[in-house]
Short mmCIF file of C-alpha atoms in Angstrom, two decimals:
data_model
loop_
_atom_site.label_atom_id
_atom_site.label_comp_id
_atom_site.label_asym_id
_atom_site.label_seq_id
_atom_site.Cartn_x
_atom_site.Cartn_y
_atom_site.Cartn_z
CA VAL A 1 23.22 -16.81 -12.34
CA GLU A 2 25.80 -15.54 -10.44
CA LEU A 3 26.03 -11.59 -9.17
CA ARG A 4 30.05 -10.54 -8.50
CA PRO A 5 29.94 -7.10 -7.07
CA GLU A 6 33.31 -6.58 -6.49
CA GLN A 7 33.90 -6.96 -10.16
CA HIS A 8 29.77 -5.22 -10.37
CA THR A 9 29.42 -8.14 -12.70
CA VAL A 10 26.71 -10.52 -13.50
CA THR A 11 27.12 -13.88 -15.30
CA VAL A 12 24.17 -14.39 -17.75
CA ARG A 13 22.94 -17.87 -19.24
CA ARG A 14 22.66 -18.09 -22.44
CA LEU A 15 19.34 -20.46 -22.74
CA GLU A 16 19.78 -21.88 -26.44
CA ASP A 17 22.69 -23.22 -25.51
CA GLY A 18 23.61 -23.03 -21.72
CA SER A 19 26.88 -21.51 -22.87
CA THR A 20 27.81 -18.22 -20.11
CA TYR A 21 28.98 -14.86 -20.12
CA ALA A 22 30.01 -12.25 -18.06
CA LEU A 23 28.06 -8.70 -17.68
CA HIS A 24 29.31 -5.00 -16.08
CA TYR A 25 26.60 -2.49 -15.17
CA ASP A 26 27.20 0.52 -12.77
CA LYS A 27 24.26 0.03 -10.83
CA LEU A 28 22.20 -3.12 -10.40
CA ILE A 29 18.97 -3.88 -9.55
CA LEU A 30 17.22 -6.84 -8.60
CA SER A 31 12.97 -7.25 -8.51
CA PRO A 32 13.16 -11.90 -8.76
CA GLY A 33 10.32 -11.84 -7.24
CA ALA A 34 8.65 -14.59 -4.40
CA ARG A 35 8.56 -18.30 -5.63
CA PRO A 36 5.61 -20.46 -4.21
CA VAL A 37 6.30 -22.77 -1.72
CA ARG A 38 6.58 -26.64 -1.70
CA PRO A 39 6.53 -28.85 1.23
CA ASN A 40 8.17 -31.42 0.24
CA LEU A 41 5.58 -33.93 -0.26
CA PRO A 42 5.63 -37.84 -1.09
CA GLY A 43 4.25 -37.24 -4.21
CA GLU A 44 4.48 -33.78 -5.40
CA ASP A 45 6.45 -34.32 -8.08
CA ASP A 46 3.04 -36.25 -10.05
CA PRO A 47 2.40 -33.89 -13.19
CA ARG A 48 -0.93 -33.25 -11.84
CA VAL A 49 0.06 -31.34 -9.38
CA PHE A 50 0.83 -27.93 -10.33
CA THR A 51 1.49 -24.38 -8.89
CA LEU A 52 1.40 -21.21 -10.43
CA ARG A 53 3.57 -18.42 -10.62
CA THR A 54 4.35 -17.56 -14.30
CA VAL A 55 2.83 -17.26 -17.76
CA GLU A 56 4.12 -19.82 -18.82
CA ASP A 57 2.73 -22.34 -15.65
CA THR A 58 -0.49 -20.50 -16.87
CA LEU A 59 -0.81 -22.32 -20.13
CA ARG A 60 1.09 -25.39 -19.09
CA ILE A 61 -2.43 -25.39 -16.73
CA ARG A 62 -4.98 -24.48 -19.33
CA ALA A 63 -3.27 -27.27 -21.72
CA TYR A 64 -3.78 -30.08 -19.35
CA LEU A 65 -7.47 -28.98 -19.07
CA ASP A 66 -8.09 -28.64 -22.67
CA GLU A 67 -6.14 -32.00 -23.04
CA HIS A 68 -8.10 -34.41 -20.00
CA PRO A 69 -11.12 -34.55 -18.58
CA VAL A 70 -11.18 -32.71 -15.51
CA ARG A 71 -13.61 -33.17 -13.43
CA ARG A 72 -12.47 -32.97 -9.89
CA ALA A 73 -9.47 -30.28 -8.61
CA VAL A 74 -8.15 -29.35 -5.25
CA VAL A 75 -6.26 -26.18 -4.25
CA VAL A 76 -4.21 -26.51 -1.31
CA GLY A 77 -4.32 -23.04 -0.52
CA GLY A 78 -6.98 -21.11 0.50
CA GLY A 79 -4.74 -17.09 -0.40
CA PHE A 80 -5.81 -15.15 -3.23
CA ILE A 81 -4.48 -17.33 -6.01
CA GLY A 82 -5.60 -20.05 -4.55
CA LEU A 83 -9.03 -19.11 -4.16
CA GLU A 84 -9.42 -17.11 -7.93
CA MET A 85 -8.05 -20.74 -9.51
CA ALA A 86 -11.11 -21.86 -7.47
CA GLU A 87 -13.06 -19.88 -9.68
CA ASN A 88 -11.92 -19.97 -12.09
CA LEU A 89 -11.79 -23.91 -12.28
CA HIS A 90 -15.62 -23.82 -10.93
CA GLU A 91 -16.56 -21.84 -14.23
CA LEU A 92 -14.92 -24.76 -16.10
CA GLY A 93 -17.36 -27.16 -14.28
CA VAL A 94 -14.79 -28.79 -12.35
CA HIS A 95 -15.82 -29.68 -8.96
CA VAL A 96 -13.26 -27.84 -6.56
CA THR A 97 -11.70 -28.66 -2.86
CA VAL A 98 -10.14 -26.14 -0.89
CA VAL A 99 -8.10 -27.50 1.21
CA GLU A 100 -6.10 -24.58 3.61
CA MET A 101 -4.26 -25.57 6.79
CA ALA A 102 -5.34 -22.61 9.20
CA ASN A 103 -9.19 -22.17 10.11
CA GLN A 104 -10.28 -19.40 7.60
CA VAL A 105 -9.22 -18.38 4.20
CA MET A 106 -7.72 -14.98 2.87
CA ALA A 107 -5.16 -14.71 6.18
CA PRO A 108 -5.27 -10.91 5.33
CA LEU A 109 -9.07 -10.88 6.73
CA ASP A 110 -10.08 -11.42 9.87
CA TYR A 111 -12.30 -14.71 11.09
CA SER A 112 -15.80 -12.79 11.22
CA MET A 113 -14.92 -10.68 7.51
CA ALA A 114 -13.35 -14.29 6.00
CA ALA A 115 -16.58 -16.40 7.24
CA ILE A 116 -18.51 -14.36 4.69
CA VAL A 117 -15.70 -15.94 2.03
CA HIS A 118 -16.35 -19.29 3.39
CA GLN A 119 -20.47 -18.01 2.87
CA GLN A 120 -19.79 -17.34 -0.93
CA LEU A 121 -17.51 -20.61 -1.50
CA ILE A 122 -20.33 -23.25 0.15
CA GLY A 123 -23.45 -21.71 -1.80
CA LYS A 124 -20.85 -22.10 -5.02
CA GLN A 125 -20.44 -25.72 -4.04
CA VAL A 126 -16.81 -25.62 -3.78
CA GLY A 127 -15.78 -27.58 -0.97
CA LEU A 128 -13.64 -25.89 2.22
CA MET A 129 -11.27 -28.21 4.39
CA LEU A 130 -10.24 -26.18 6.80
CA GLU A 131 -7.61 -26.81 9.45
CA ASP A 132 -6.40 -29.87 7.78
CA GLY A 133 -3.24 -29.92 5.57
CA VAL A 134 -2.34 -32.28 3.13
CA SER A 135 -0.06 -34.71 4.08
CA ARG A 136 0.73 -37.48 0.81
CA PHE A 137 -0.24 -37.83 -2.70
CA GLU A 138 -1.09 -41.13 -4.33
CA GLU A 139 -1.05 -41.18 -7.93
CA THR A 140 -3.73 -44.16 -8.81
CA SER A 141 -5.48 -45.49 -12.10
CA ARG A 142 -8.22 -42.38 -12.59
CA GLY A 143 -5.86 -39.26 -11.31
CA VAL A 144 -4.74 -38.09 -8.01
CA THR A 145 -5.56 -39.31 -3.91
CA VAL A 146 -5.08 -36.24 -1.58
CA HIS A 147 -4.38 -37.89 1.55
CA LEU A 148 -4.77 -35.13 4.52
CA LYS A 149 -3.41 -35.50 7.85
CA SER A 150 -6.87 -35.55 9.59
CA GLY A 151 -6.65 -39.68 7.62
CA LYS A 152 -9.43 -37.79 5.06
CA GLN A 153 -8.54 -38.74 1.20
CA ILE A 154 -9.93 -36.76 -1.88
CA PRO A 155 -9.78 -37.92 -5.36
CA ALA A 156 -8.87 -35.70 -7.90
CA ASP A 157 -7.65 -35.63 -11.52
CA MET A 158 -5.47 -32.65 -11.10
CA VAL A 159 -4.21 -30.65 -7.52
CA LEU A 160 -2.80 -27.25 -7.70
CA LEU A 161 -1.01 -25.83 -4.36
CA SER A 162 -1.17 -22.15 -3.89
CA ILE A 163 0.71 -22.00 -0.52
CA GLY A 164 2.25 -19.07 -0.52
CA VAL A 165 5.29 -17.66 -1.96
CA ARG A 166 9.11 -17.37 -0.26
CA PRO A 167 11.20 -14.21 -1.43
CA GLU A 168 13.86 -15.29 -4.12
CA THR A 169 16.36 -14.34 -2.67
CA ARG A 170 19.64 -16.78 -3.92
CA LEU A 171 21.41 -14.46 -6.37
CA ALA A 172 21.48 -12.29 -3.54
CA LYS A 173 22.38 -14.75 -1.13
CA GLU A 174 25.65 -16.72 -2.87
CA ALA A 175 26.59 -12.27 -3.58
CA GLY A 176 27.03 -11.99 0.02
CA LEU A 177 24.59 -9.65 0.10
CA THR A 178 22.35 -8.70 4.14
CA ILE A 179 19.07 -10.79 4.57
CA GLY A 180 16.94 -9.85 6.82
CA ALA A 181 14.91 -11.66 9.93
CA LEU A 182 11.74 -12.54 7.77
CA GLY A 183 13.94 -14.25 5.00
CA GLY A 184 13.94 -11.19 2.95
CA ILE A 185 16.30 -8.94 0.86
CA ALA A 186 16.96 -6.14 3.39
CA VAL A 187 17.17 -3.15 2.08
CA ASN A 188 17.05 0.78 3.02
CA GLU A 189 14.59 3.72 2.89
CA TYR A 190 16.24 4.30 -0.71
CA MET A 191 15.62 0.37 -1.86
CA GLN A 192 19.74 0.15 -1.67
CA THR A 193 20.85 -3.26 -0.20
CA SER A 194 23.93 -3.37 1.80
CA ASN A 195 25.95 -3.17 -1.38
CA PRO A 196 25.58 0.32 -2.56
CA ASP A 197 25.73 -0.49 -6.41
CA ILE A 198 22.79 -2.54 -5.58
CA TYR A 199 18.96 -2.15 -5.05
CA ALA A 200 16.00 -4.30 -4.93
CA LEU A 201 12.70 -4.60 -5.37
CA GLY A 202 9.22 -5.98 -4.92
CA ASP A 203 8.88 -9.24 -3.27
CA ALA A 204 12.03 -10.46 -2.95
CA VAL A 205 12.70 -7.65 -0.28
CA GLU A 206 11.26 -6.67 3.11
CA VAL A 207 9.79 -3.23 3.61
CA ARG A 208 8.29 -1.32 6.44
CA HIS A 209 5.04 -1.99 7.95
CA LEU A 210 3.40 1.03 7.59
CA VAL A 211 0.81 0.31 10.45
CA THR A 212 3.73 -1.15 13.01
CA GLY A 213 6.48 -0.18 11.83
CA LYS A 214 8.20 -3.29 11.89
CA PRO A 215 9.68 -5.29 8.62
CA ALA A 216 7.25 -7.33 6.75
CA LEU A 217 6.79 -8.93 3.84
CA ILE A 218 4.15 -7.89 1.51
CA PRO A 219 3.59 -9.14 -2.06
CA LEU A 220 1.84 -6.99 -3.97
CA ALA A 221 1.97 -5.72 -7.48
CA GLY A 222 1.29 -2.05 -6.33
CA PRO A 223 3.66 -1.31 -4.31
CA ALA A 224 6.25 -3.32 -6.56
CA ASN A 225 5.93 -0.71 -8.78
CA LYS A 226 6.31 2.19 -7.01
CA GLN A 227 9.50 0.93 -5.97
CA GLY A 228 10.73 0.43 -8.95
CA ARG A 229 10.20 3.99 -9.75
CA ILE A 230 11.37 5.11 -6.66
CA VAL A 231 14.96 3.17 -7.82
CA ALA A 232 14.77 4.47 -11.39
CA ASP A 233 14.66 7.90 -9.83
CA ASN A 234 17.54 7.26 -7.61
CA ILE A 235 19.71 5.65 -9.88
CA VAL A 236 19.23 8.89 -12.78
CA SER A 237 19.40 11.68 -9.84
CA GLY A 238 20.77 10.42 -6.87
CA ASN A 239 19.46 9.24 -3.37
CA LYS A 240 16.49 12.06 -3.26
CA GLU A 241 13.94 10.02 -3.63
CA THR A 242 12.94 7.08 -0.65
CA TYR A 243 9.56 4.49 0.46
CA ASP A 244 7.93 5.35 3.45
CA GLY A 245 6.41 1.59 3.29
CA THR A 246 3.34 -0.14 2.51
CA MET A 247 -0.06 -1.27 4.81
CA GLY A 248 -1.03 -3.54 2.22
CA THR A 249 -3.88 -2.42 0.10
CA SER A 250 -5.17 -5.38 -1.61
CA ILE A 251 -8.50 -6.35 -3.71
CA ALA A 252 -9.20 -9.50 -5.33
CA LYS A 253 -12.82 -11.10 -6.19
CA VAL A 254 -14.34 -14.42 -5.30
CA PHE A 255 -17.16 -15.18 -7.16
CA ASP A 256 -19.41 -12.88 -6.55
CA LEU A 257 -18.47 -11.11 -3.52
CA THR A 258 -15.21 -8.37 -3.69
CA VAL A 259 -12.44 -8.85 -0.76
CA ALA A 260 -10.74 -5.62 0.27
CA THR A 261 -8.34 -4.78 2.91
CA ALA A 262 -5.56 -2.12 4.20
CA GLY A 263 -3.41 -2.03 7.60
CA ALA A 264 -3.38 -4.34 10.41
CA ASN A 265 -5.89 -7.48 10.72
CA ALA A 266 -6.47 -8.29 14.61
CA LYS A 267 -3.90 -11.18 14.41
CA LEU A 268 -1.37 -9.19 13.39
CA LEU A 269 -1.72 -6.10 16.22
CA LYS A 270 -2.37 -8.75 18.54
CA ARG A 271 1.04 -10.61 17.99
CA GLU A 272 2.43 -6.95 17.93
CA GLY A 273 1.29 -5.58 21.34
CA ILE A 274 -0.26 -2.96 19.37
CA ALA A 275 -3.84 -2.23 21.19
CA TYR A 276 -7.01 -1.86 18.86
CA GLN A 277 -11.08 -1.66 19.00
CA SER A 278 -13.17 -2.87 17.02
CA SER A 279 -16.12 -1.83 15.06
CA TYR A 280 -18.53 -3.21 12.73
CA THR A 281 -20.72 -2.05 10.12
CA HIS A 282 -23.05 -3.90 7.96
CA GLY A 283 -24.40 -1.00 5.39
CA ALA A 284 -25.93 -0.37 2.02
CA SER A 285 -23.58 -0.02 -1.44
CA HIS A 286 -24.86 3.05 -1.93
CA ALA A 287 -28.06 5.21 -0.99
CA GLY A 288 -30.89 3.28 0.00
CA TYR A 289 -33.45 5.39 -2.23
CA TYR A 290 -31.96 4.93 -4.94
CA PRO A 291 -32.82 1.00 -6.64
CA GLY A 292 -29.55 -2.18 -6.58
CA ALA A 293 -28.31 -1.59 -3.05
CA VAL A 294 -26.38 -5.31 -2.46
CA PRO A 295 -25.54 -5.74 1.66
CA LEU A 296 -21.61 -4.30 2.06
CA SER A 297 -19.61 -4.81 5.01
CA ILE A 298 -16.67 -3.03 7.28
CA LYS A 299 -14.97 -4.11 9.67
CA ILE A 300 -12.19 -1.41 11.00
CA LEU A 301 -9.48 -1.46 13.30
CA PHE A 302 -8.23 1.74 15.77
CA ALA A 303 -6.22 2.93 18.54
CA PRO A 304 -8.84 3.41 22.07
CA GLU A 305 -6.67 6.59 22.76
CA ASP A 306 -6.46 8.66 20.02
CA GLY A 307 -8.83 6.54 17.50
CA ARG A 308 -6.48 6.10 14.34
CA LEU A 309 -7.30 4.02 12.21
CA LEU A 310 -4.89 1.00 11.87
CA GLY A 311 -6.78 -1.10 9.40
CA ALA A 312 -9.85 -2.17 7.68
CA GLN A 313 -11.52 -5.15 6.01
CA VAL A 314 -14.19 -4.66 3.20
CA VAL A 315 -16.88 -7.46 1.94
CA GLY A 316 -19.44 -6.98 -0.84
CA PHE A 317 -21.01 -7.18 -3.35
CA GLY A 318 -20.55 -3.77 -5.42
CA GLY A 319 -19.09 -0.31 -3.67
CA VAL A 320 -16.18 -2.46 -2.14
CA ASP A 321 -13.30 -0.77 -4.25
CA LYS A 322 -14.34 2.94 -3.22
CA ARG A 323 -14.35 1.99 0.33
CA ILE A 324 -10.98 0.09 0.15
CA GLU A 325 -9.75 3.22 -1.06
CA MET A 326 -11.25 6.00 0.79
CA LEU A 327 -9.74 3.84 4.40
CA ALA A 328 -6.51 2.78 2.49
CA GLN A 329 -5.62 6.94 1.78
CA VAL A 330 -6.55 7.52 6.49
CA ILE A 331 -4.63 4.89 7.54
CA GLN A 332 -1.81 5.80 4.98
CA ARG A 333 -2.12 9.44 6.41
CA LYS A 334 -1.75 7.95 9.99
CA GLY A 335 -5.37 9.64 9.92
CA THR A 336 -8.47 8.60 12.68
CA VAL A 337 -12.06 7.83 12.51
CA TYR A 338 -12.86 11.33 13.15
CA ASP A 339 -11.62 12.06 10.06
CA LEU A 340 -13.51 8.99 9.12
CA THR A 341 -16.49 11.01 10.63
CA GLU A 342 -15.63 14.75 8.17
CA LEU A 343 -14.60 13.06 4.59
CA GLU A 344 -17.12 14.25 2.28
CA HIS A 345 -18.44 11.28 -0.21
#
């Protein structure tokens, strides 16, 4: 519940009786993750409005579904967790409506690639309300009504809030550790905070984006795992291992589709003033002479002056993971589109 860097202690609260005690450390690792964003809307504390972060949250949602006749659900937010929840609820026979303030789901994708995901969702009879936000929740005799900023109303038996996460920085702030410009804990290349005896990692920290070189918040499990290994090595052996940065390689399943991204998308490159060109390839998941090939769409973004690969997005029904792994490696090694032509698959 509290860090005391000067005394090299943490204050720990016992859950059974609420009493506290001090625990001494030589080195401390902060890995508190990120917390779901709650928009503080009227009616948000309704017991039918859920967020999802922990296993306990999952069990609570599942128990509610088992104990109540849920026919209609609203998912607020079209990111990874929101769409995975939409799929799970749909497979339980629940009619799902996804509400997203942006003009697309899956923010790491550019609109042109997200449109394929929109088509998939609509084909599965998932309601899609884009460029609209929630203004309040109203308890009714039949459930909860979700009021949108456009004036539309959606009746629901349950709501899942999935509008993103924020770094969990309370302990770090109260201990006087430096917080970065984006709101995450600031760390150096060794994953040390502003206090040399305290390391931090995972969703709570700001990292360097491998493509832009700027600070970024990239809450993904893969980078957090690597950072944990680096911190362990540095605590045992002294600061020898460095973390170069993150480019956000991620993959998700949306019903029958697989969606994957690596590096920077067009929105990020435009925001940072980085020149780029795009290329689209619509092909098949494997050689056409072998049966069973399925459609696959690839978008790459690259620097016009030297062809350096800056980002990649793949959406399709099979073989997506193979492509993104290959493209991510080229981005990480600062390779070019010319390198892509020479890869032996």
